[in-house]
XYZ file of C-alpha atoms in Angstrom:
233
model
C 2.124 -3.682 -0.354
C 3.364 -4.620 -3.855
C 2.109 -1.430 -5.109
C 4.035 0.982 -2.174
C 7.205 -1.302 -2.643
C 7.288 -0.792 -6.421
C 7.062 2.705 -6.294
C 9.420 3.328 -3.891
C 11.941 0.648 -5.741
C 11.132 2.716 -8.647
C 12.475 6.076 -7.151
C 15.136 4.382 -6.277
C 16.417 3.339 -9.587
C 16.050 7.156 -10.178
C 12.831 7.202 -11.646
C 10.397 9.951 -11.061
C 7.413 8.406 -9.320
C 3.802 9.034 -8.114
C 1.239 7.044 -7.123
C -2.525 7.327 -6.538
C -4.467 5.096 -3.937
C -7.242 4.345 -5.731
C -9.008 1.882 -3.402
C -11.497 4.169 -1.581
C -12.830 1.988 0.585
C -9.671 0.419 1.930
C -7.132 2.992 1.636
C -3.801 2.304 2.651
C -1.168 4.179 1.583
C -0.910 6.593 4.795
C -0.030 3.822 6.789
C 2.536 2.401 4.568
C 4.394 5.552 4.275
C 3.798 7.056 7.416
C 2.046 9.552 6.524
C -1.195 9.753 8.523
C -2.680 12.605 9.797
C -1.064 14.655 6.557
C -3.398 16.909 4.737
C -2.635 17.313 1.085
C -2.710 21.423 0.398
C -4.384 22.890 -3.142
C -3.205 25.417 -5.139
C -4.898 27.298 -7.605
C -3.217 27.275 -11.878
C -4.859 28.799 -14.567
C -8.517 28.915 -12.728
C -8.240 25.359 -11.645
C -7.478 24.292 -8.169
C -4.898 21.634 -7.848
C -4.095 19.395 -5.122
C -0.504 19.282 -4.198
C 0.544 15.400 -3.223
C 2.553 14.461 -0.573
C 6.008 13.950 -1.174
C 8.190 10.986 1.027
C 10.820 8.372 -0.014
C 11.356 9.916 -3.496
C 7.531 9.617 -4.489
C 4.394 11.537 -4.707
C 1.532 10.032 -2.847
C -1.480 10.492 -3.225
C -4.573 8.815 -0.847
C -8.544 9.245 0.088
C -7.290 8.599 3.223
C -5.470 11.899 3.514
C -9.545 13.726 3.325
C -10.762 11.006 5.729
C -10.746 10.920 9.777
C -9.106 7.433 10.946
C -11.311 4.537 10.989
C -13.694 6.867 8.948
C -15.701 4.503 6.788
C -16.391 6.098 3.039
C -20.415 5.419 2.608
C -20.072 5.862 -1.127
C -21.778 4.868 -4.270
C -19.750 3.981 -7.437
C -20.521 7.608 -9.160
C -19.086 9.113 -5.714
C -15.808 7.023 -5.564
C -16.094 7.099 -9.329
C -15.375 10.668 -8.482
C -13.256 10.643 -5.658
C -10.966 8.460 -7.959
C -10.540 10.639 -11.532
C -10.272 13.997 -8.468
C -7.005 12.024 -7.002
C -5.392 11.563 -10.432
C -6.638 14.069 -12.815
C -6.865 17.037 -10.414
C -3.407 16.943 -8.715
C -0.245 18.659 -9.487
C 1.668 15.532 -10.524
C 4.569 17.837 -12.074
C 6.974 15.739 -14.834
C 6.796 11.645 -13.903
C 8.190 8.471 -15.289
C 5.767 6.566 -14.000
C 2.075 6.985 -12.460
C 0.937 3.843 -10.712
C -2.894 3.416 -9.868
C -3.040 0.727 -6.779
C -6.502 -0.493 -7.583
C -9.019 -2.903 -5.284
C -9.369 -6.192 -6.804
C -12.771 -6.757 -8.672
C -14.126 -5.189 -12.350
C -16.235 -2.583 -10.747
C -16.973 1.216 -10.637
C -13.742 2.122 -10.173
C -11.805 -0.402 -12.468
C -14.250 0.361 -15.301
C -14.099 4.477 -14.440
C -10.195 3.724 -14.419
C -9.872 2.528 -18.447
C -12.410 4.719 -19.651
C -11.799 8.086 -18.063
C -8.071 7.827 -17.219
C -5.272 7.421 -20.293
C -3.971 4.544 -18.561
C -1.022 2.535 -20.394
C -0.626 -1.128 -19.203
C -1.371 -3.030 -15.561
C 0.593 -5.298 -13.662
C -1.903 -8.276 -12.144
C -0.989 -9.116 -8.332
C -1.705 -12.047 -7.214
C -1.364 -15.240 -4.353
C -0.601 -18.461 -5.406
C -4.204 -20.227 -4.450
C -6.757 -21.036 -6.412
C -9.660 -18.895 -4.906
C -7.363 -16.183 -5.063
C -6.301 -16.988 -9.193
C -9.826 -17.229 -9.753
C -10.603 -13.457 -9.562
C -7.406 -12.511 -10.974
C -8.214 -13.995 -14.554
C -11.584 -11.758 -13.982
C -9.094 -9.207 -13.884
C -6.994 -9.977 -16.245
C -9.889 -10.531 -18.747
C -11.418 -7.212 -18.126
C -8.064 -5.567 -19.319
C -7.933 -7.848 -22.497
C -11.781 -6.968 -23.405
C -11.883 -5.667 -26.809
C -13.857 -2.485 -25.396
C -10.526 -2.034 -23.039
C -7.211 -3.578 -24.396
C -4.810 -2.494 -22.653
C -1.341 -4.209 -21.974
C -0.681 -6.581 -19.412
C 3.115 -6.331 -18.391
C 2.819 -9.659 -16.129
C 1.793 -11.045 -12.646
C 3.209 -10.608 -9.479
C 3.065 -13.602 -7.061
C 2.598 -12.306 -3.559
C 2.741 -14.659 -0.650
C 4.545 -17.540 -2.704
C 6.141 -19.385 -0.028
C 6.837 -18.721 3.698
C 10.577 -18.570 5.151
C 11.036 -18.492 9.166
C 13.716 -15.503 9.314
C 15.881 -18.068 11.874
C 15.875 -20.306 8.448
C 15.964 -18.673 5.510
C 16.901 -21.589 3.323
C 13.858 -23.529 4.121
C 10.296 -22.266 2.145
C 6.941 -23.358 3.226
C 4.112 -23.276 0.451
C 1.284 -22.193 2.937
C -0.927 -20.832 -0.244
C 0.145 -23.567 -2.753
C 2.821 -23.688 -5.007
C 3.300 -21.464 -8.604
C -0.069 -20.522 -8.793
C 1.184 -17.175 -10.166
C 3.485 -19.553 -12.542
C 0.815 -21.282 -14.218
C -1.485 -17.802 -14.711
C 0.965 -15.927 -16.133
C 1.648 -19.219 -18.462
C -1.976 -19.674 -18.983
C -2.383 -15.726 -20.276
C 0.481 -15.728 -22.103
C 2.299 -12.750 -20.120
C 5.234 -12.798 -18.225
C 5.617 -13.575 -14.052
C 7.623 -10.641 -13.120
C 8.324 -11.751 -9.676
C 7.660 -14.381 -6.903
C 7.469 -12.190 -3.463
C 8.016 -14.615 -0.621
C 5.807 -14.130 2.684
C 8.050 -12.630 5.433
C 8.012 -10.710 8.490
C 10.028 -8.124 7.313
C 7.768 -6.832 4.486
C 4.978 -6.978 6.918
C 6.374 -4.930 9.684
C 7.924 -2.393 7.340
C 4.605 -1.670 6.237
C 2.753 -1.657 9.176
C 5.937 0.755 10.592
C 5.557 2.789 6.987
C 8.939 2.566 6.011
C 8.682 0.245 3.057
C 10.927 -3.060 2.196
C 12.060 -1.684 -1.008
C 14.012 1.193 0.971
C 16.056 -1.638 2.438
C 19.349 -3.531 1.302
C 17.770 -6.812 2.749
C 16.732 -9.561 -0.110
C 13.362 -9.002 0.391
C 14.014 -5.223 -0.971
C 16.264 -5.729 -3.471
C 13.246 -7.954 -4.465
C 11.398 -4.973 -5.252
C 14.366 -3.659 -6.832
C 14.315 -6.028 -9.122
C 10.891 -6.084 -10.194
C 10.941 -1.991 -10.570
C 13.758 -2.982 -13.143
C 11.577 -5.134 -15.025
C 8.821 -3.241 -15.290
C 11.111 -0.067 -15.989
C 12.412 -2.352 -19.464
């Protein structure tokens, strides 16, 4: 969700944008853009064949999901969604971008490991809800970037889920998940908490209906807005 929304807030800043699904197993970037049942084409440069990515909202999408039948489940290894993964960013026709954002599973496996060594990526952004079980994997996270073997830049932490707010009242905010979690991970690593995303309806039906909160002029998309414009500086 946080991933989608950022790159369409991105794009809408002006910003050229792609991103790559890079959770195999759960991919769900056709849904949130409303593009299932699309099939990618290839095209063929210098001897190499190049997959051309879907283009919606002002981004470039790119998704396992678009090569798999609905409710297909990927019986993979790590080596084969190793694979799948470096074919979605390495072997597509990206064209000139600002930004490339890799929406990873959470965990410090196959893919996560394939991602830093294989793939000159710059700097992640930790997502995260406030509880602890939650905040617990995240530092995993967070660590693996910050290993001496990997070291790469973390911009911040997103706090998804921080509070809930009844649409009939939005003044009123309901910690269902605990309260600045995200707060006190971001102050215990040192980085910066780039936004607090509240849990509403909105964000959830948007992406079920794949048009994405960040398209919107509602506060919940101008949210995104102005987390794009952090991450931008």
């Amino acid at each position: 969700t946080v991933a989608v929304n950022l790159a369409c807030a991105l794009a809408r800043l002006g910003y050229k944008v792609g991103l790559a699904d890079a959770d195999v197993y759960g991919p769900s970037v056709p849904t949130m853009t409303s593009t299932e049942g699309e099939t990618p084409m290839a095209e063929e440069i210098d001897g190499q064949e190049l997959i051309i990515p879907l283009e919606k909202y002002g981004v470039k999408w790119m998704s396992v999901g678009y090569f798999a039948e609905k409710g297909q489940a990927l019986i993979w290894r790590g080596p084969m969604a190793c694979n799948a993964l470096k074919q979605m960013i390495l072997q597509v026709k990206w064209g000139p971008l600002d930004f490339l954002l890799i929406d990873m599973p959470p965990g410090t496996g196959d893919i996560h490991i394939s991602l830093v060594q294989d793939i000159p990526m710059q700097a992640a952004v930790i997502v995260t809800t406030p509880q602890a079980v939650a905040l617990a994997d995240v530092e995993k996270g967070a660590n693996m970037f910050r290993n001496p073997n990997v070291n790469r830049t973390i911009l911040g932490i997103v706090e998804n889920m921080s509070w809930f707010t009844p649409e009939e009242h939005p003044e009123e905010k309901y910690y269902l998940f605990g309260k600045d979690g995200g707060r006190g991970m971001a102050e215990a690593l040192g980085v910066e908490l780039l936004a607090q995303v509240p849990l509403v309806q909105s964000i959830r039906e948007s992406g079920d209906a794949g048009e994405p909160a960040a398209l919107s002029s509602r506060p919940d998309g101008l949210a995104f807005v102005e987390l794009a414009g952090k991450i931008a500086k």
